[in-house]
Amino acid sequence: MEFSEDVELPEHSHEFQWGIVLEGKIDLTIDGVKKTFVKGDRYFIFEGVRHSGKIYAGYADMTYFDQKSRYKIKK
C-alpha cells in the first residue's frame, strides 16, 4: 500500500494482519498500546484485536491480511 496524504484509521478489527514498512511512518494503536513504525519495522495484529492509527503522507508498506475475501483472482 502507498499513501500520498495523511490518513486517519478509525478503530476496527478483522482477521490477522502483518506488515513491513517500506517507507515513511505509521502510528498504530494496537489493543490500547500506541507505537510508531518506520522503514524496516514489522508489525503484527492478531485476529479480532481492536486497532487504529495514523498513516503519514509518503508511507508505503507490504501488508498481508488473512482474509480470503480481501483478495480477488486477476484474470
C-alpha positions as protocol buffer text, in pm:
chain_id: "A"
residue {
  index: 1
  type: MET
  ca { x: 0 y: 0 z: 0 }
}
residue {
  index: 2
  type: GLU
  ca { x: 113 y: 356 z: -69 }
}
residue {
  index: 3
  type: PHE
  ca { x: -27 y: 682 z: 68 }
}
residue {
  index: 4
  type: SER
  ca { x: 31 y: 1029 z: -80 }
}
residue {
  index: 5
  type: GLU
  ca { x: -154 y: 1210 z: 201 }
}
residue {
  index: 6
  type: ASP
  ca { x: -217 y: 1166 z: 573 }
}
residue {
  index: 7
  type: VAL
  ca { x: -493 y: 918 z: 663 }
}
residue {
  index: 8
  type: GLU
  ca { x: -665 y: 857 z: 998 }
}
residue {
  index: 9
  type: LEU
  ca { x: -767 y: 494 z: 1056 }
}
residue {
  index: 10
  type: PRO
  ca { x: -1067 y: 462 z: 1289 }
}
residue {
  index: 11
  type: GLU
  ca { x: -1064 y: 182 z: 1545 }
}
residue {
  index: 12
  type: HIS
  ca { x: -1164 y: -154 z: 1395 }
}
residue {
  index: 13
  type: SER
  ca { x: -1078 y: -524 z: 1393 }
}
residue {
  index: 14
  type: HIS
  ca { x: -1060 y: -809 z: 1141 }
}
residue {
  index: 15
  type: GLU
  ca { x: -863 y: -1126 z: 1071 }
}
residue {
  index: 16
  type: PHE
  ca { x: -490 y: -1113 z: 1148 }
}
residue {
  index: 17
  type: GLN
  ca { x: -269 y: -864 z: 965 }
}
residue {
  index: 18
  type: TRP
  ca { x: 103 y: -822 z: 940 }
}
residue {
  index: 19
  type: GLY
  ca { x: 316 y: -572 z: 754 }
}
residue {
  index: 20
  type: ILE
  ca { x: 664 y: -446 z: 679 }
}
residue {
  index: 21
  type: VAL
  ca { x: 717 y: -69 z: 648 }
}
residue {
  index: 22
  type: LEU
  ca { x: 898 y: 16 z: 323 }
}
residue {
  index: 23
  type: GLU
  ca { x: 892 y: 398 z: 350 }
}
residue {
  index: 24
  type: GLY
  ca { x: 766 y: 667 z: 583 }
}
residue {
  index: 25
  type: LYS
  ca { x: 589 y: 639 z: 916 }
}
residue {
  index: 26
  type: ILE
  ca { x: 271 y: 499 z: 1067 }
}
residue {
  index: 27
  type: ASP
  ca { x: 135 y: 532 z: 1422 }
}
residue {
  index: 28
  type: LEU
  ca { x: -63 y: 225 z: 1526 }
}
residue {
  index: 29
  type: THR
  ca { x: -259 y: 179 z: 1846 }
}
residue {
  index: 30
  type: ILE
  ca { x: -299 y: -195 z: 1888 }
}
residue {
  index: 31
  type: ASP
  ca { x: -507 y: -321 z: 2180 }
}
residue {
  index: 32
  type: GLY
  ca { x: -464 y: 19 z: 2351 }
}
residue {
  index: 33
  type: VAL
  ca { x: -85 y: 41 z: 2302 }
}
residue {
  index: 34
  type: LYS
  ca { x: 42 y: 316 z: 2068 }
}
residue {
  index: 35
  type: LYS
  ca { x: 364 y: 260 z: 1874 }
}
residue {
  index: 36
  type: THR
  ca { x: 532 y: 431 z: 1580 }
}
residue {
  index: 37
  type: PHE
  ca { x: 669 y: 216 z: 1299 }
}
residue {
  index: 38
  type: VAL
  ca { x: 923 y: 337 z: 1040 }
}
residue {
  index: 39
  type: LYS
  ca { x: 1116 y: 193 z: 745 }
}
residue {
  index: 40
  type: GLY
  ca { x: 1228 y: -163 z: 817 }
}
residue {
  index: 41
  type: ASP
  ca { x: 988 y: -218 z: 1110 }
}
residue {
  index: 42
  type: ARG
  ca { x: 738 y: -503 z: 1114 }
}
residue {
  index: 43
  type: TYR
  ca { x: 401 y: -513 z: 1285 }
}
residue {
  index: 44
  type: PHE
  ca { x: 155 y: -792 z: 1362 }
}
residue {
  index: 45
  type: ILE
  ca { x: -209 y: -755 z: 1464 }
}
residue {
  index: 46
  type: PHE
  ca { x: -382 y: -1065 z: 1594 }
}
residue {
  index: 47
  type: GLU
  ca { x: -729 y: -1160 z: 1471 }
}
residue {
  index: 48
  type: GLY
  ca { x: -1006 y: -968 z: 1644 }
}
residue {
  index: 49
  type: VAL
  ca { x: -775 y: -719 z: 1819 }
}
residue {
  index: 50
  type: ARG
  ca { x: -904 y: -359 z: 1807 }
}
residue {
  index: 51
  type: HIS
  ca { x: -663 y: -116 z: 1642 }
}
residue {
  index: 52
  type: SER
  ca { x: -649 y: 233 z: 1492 }
}
residue {
  index: 53
  type: GLY
  ca { x: -379 y: 457 z: 1355 }
}
residue {
  index: 54
  type: LYS
  ca { x: -246 y: 746 z: 1155 }
}
residue {
  index: 55
  type: ILE
  ca { x: -67 y: 697 z: 826 }
}
residue {
  index: 56
  type: TYR
  ca { x: 158 y: 984 z: 718 }
}
residue {
  index: 57
  type: ALA
  ca { x: 200 y: 1107 z: 360 }
}
residue {
  index: 58
  type: GLY
  ca { x: 478 y: 916 z: 185 }
}
residue {
  index: 59
  type: TYR
  ca { x: 409 y: 592 z: 372 }
}
residue {
  index: 60
  type: ALA
  ca { x: 441 y: 259 z: 189 }
}
residue {
  index: 61
  type: ASP
  ca { x: 429 y: -96 z: 317 }
}
residue {
  index: 62
  type: MET
  ca { x: 378 y: -458 z: 222 }
}
residue {
  index: 63
  type: THR
  ca { x: 71 y: -578 z: 414 }
}
residue {
  index: 64
  type: TYR
  ca { x: -87 y: -921 z: 435 }
}
residue {
  index: 65
  type: PHE
  ca { x: -438 y: -982 z: 564 }
}
residue {
  index: 66
  type: ASP
  ca { x: -553 y: -1336 z: 649 }
}
residue {
  index: 67
  type: GLN
  ca { x: -886 y: -1269 z: 482 }
}
residue {
  index: 68
  type: LYS
  ca { x: -951 y: -1454 z: 156 }
}
residue {
  index: 69
  type: SER
  ca { x: -1241 y: -1226 z: 62 }
}
residue {
  index: 70
  type: ARG
  ca { x: -999 y: -930 z: 51 }
}
residue {
  index: 71
  type: TYR
  ca { x: -810 y: -1071 z: -249 }
}
residue {
  index: 72
  type: LYS
  ca { x: -956 y: -1117 z: -596 }
}
residue {
  index: 73
  type: ILE
  ca { x: -815 y: -1353 z: -859 }
}
residue {
  index: 74
  type: LYS
  ca { x: -676 y: -1150 z: -1151 }
}
residue {
  index: 75
  type: LYS
  ca { x: -753 y: -1284 z: -1496 }
}
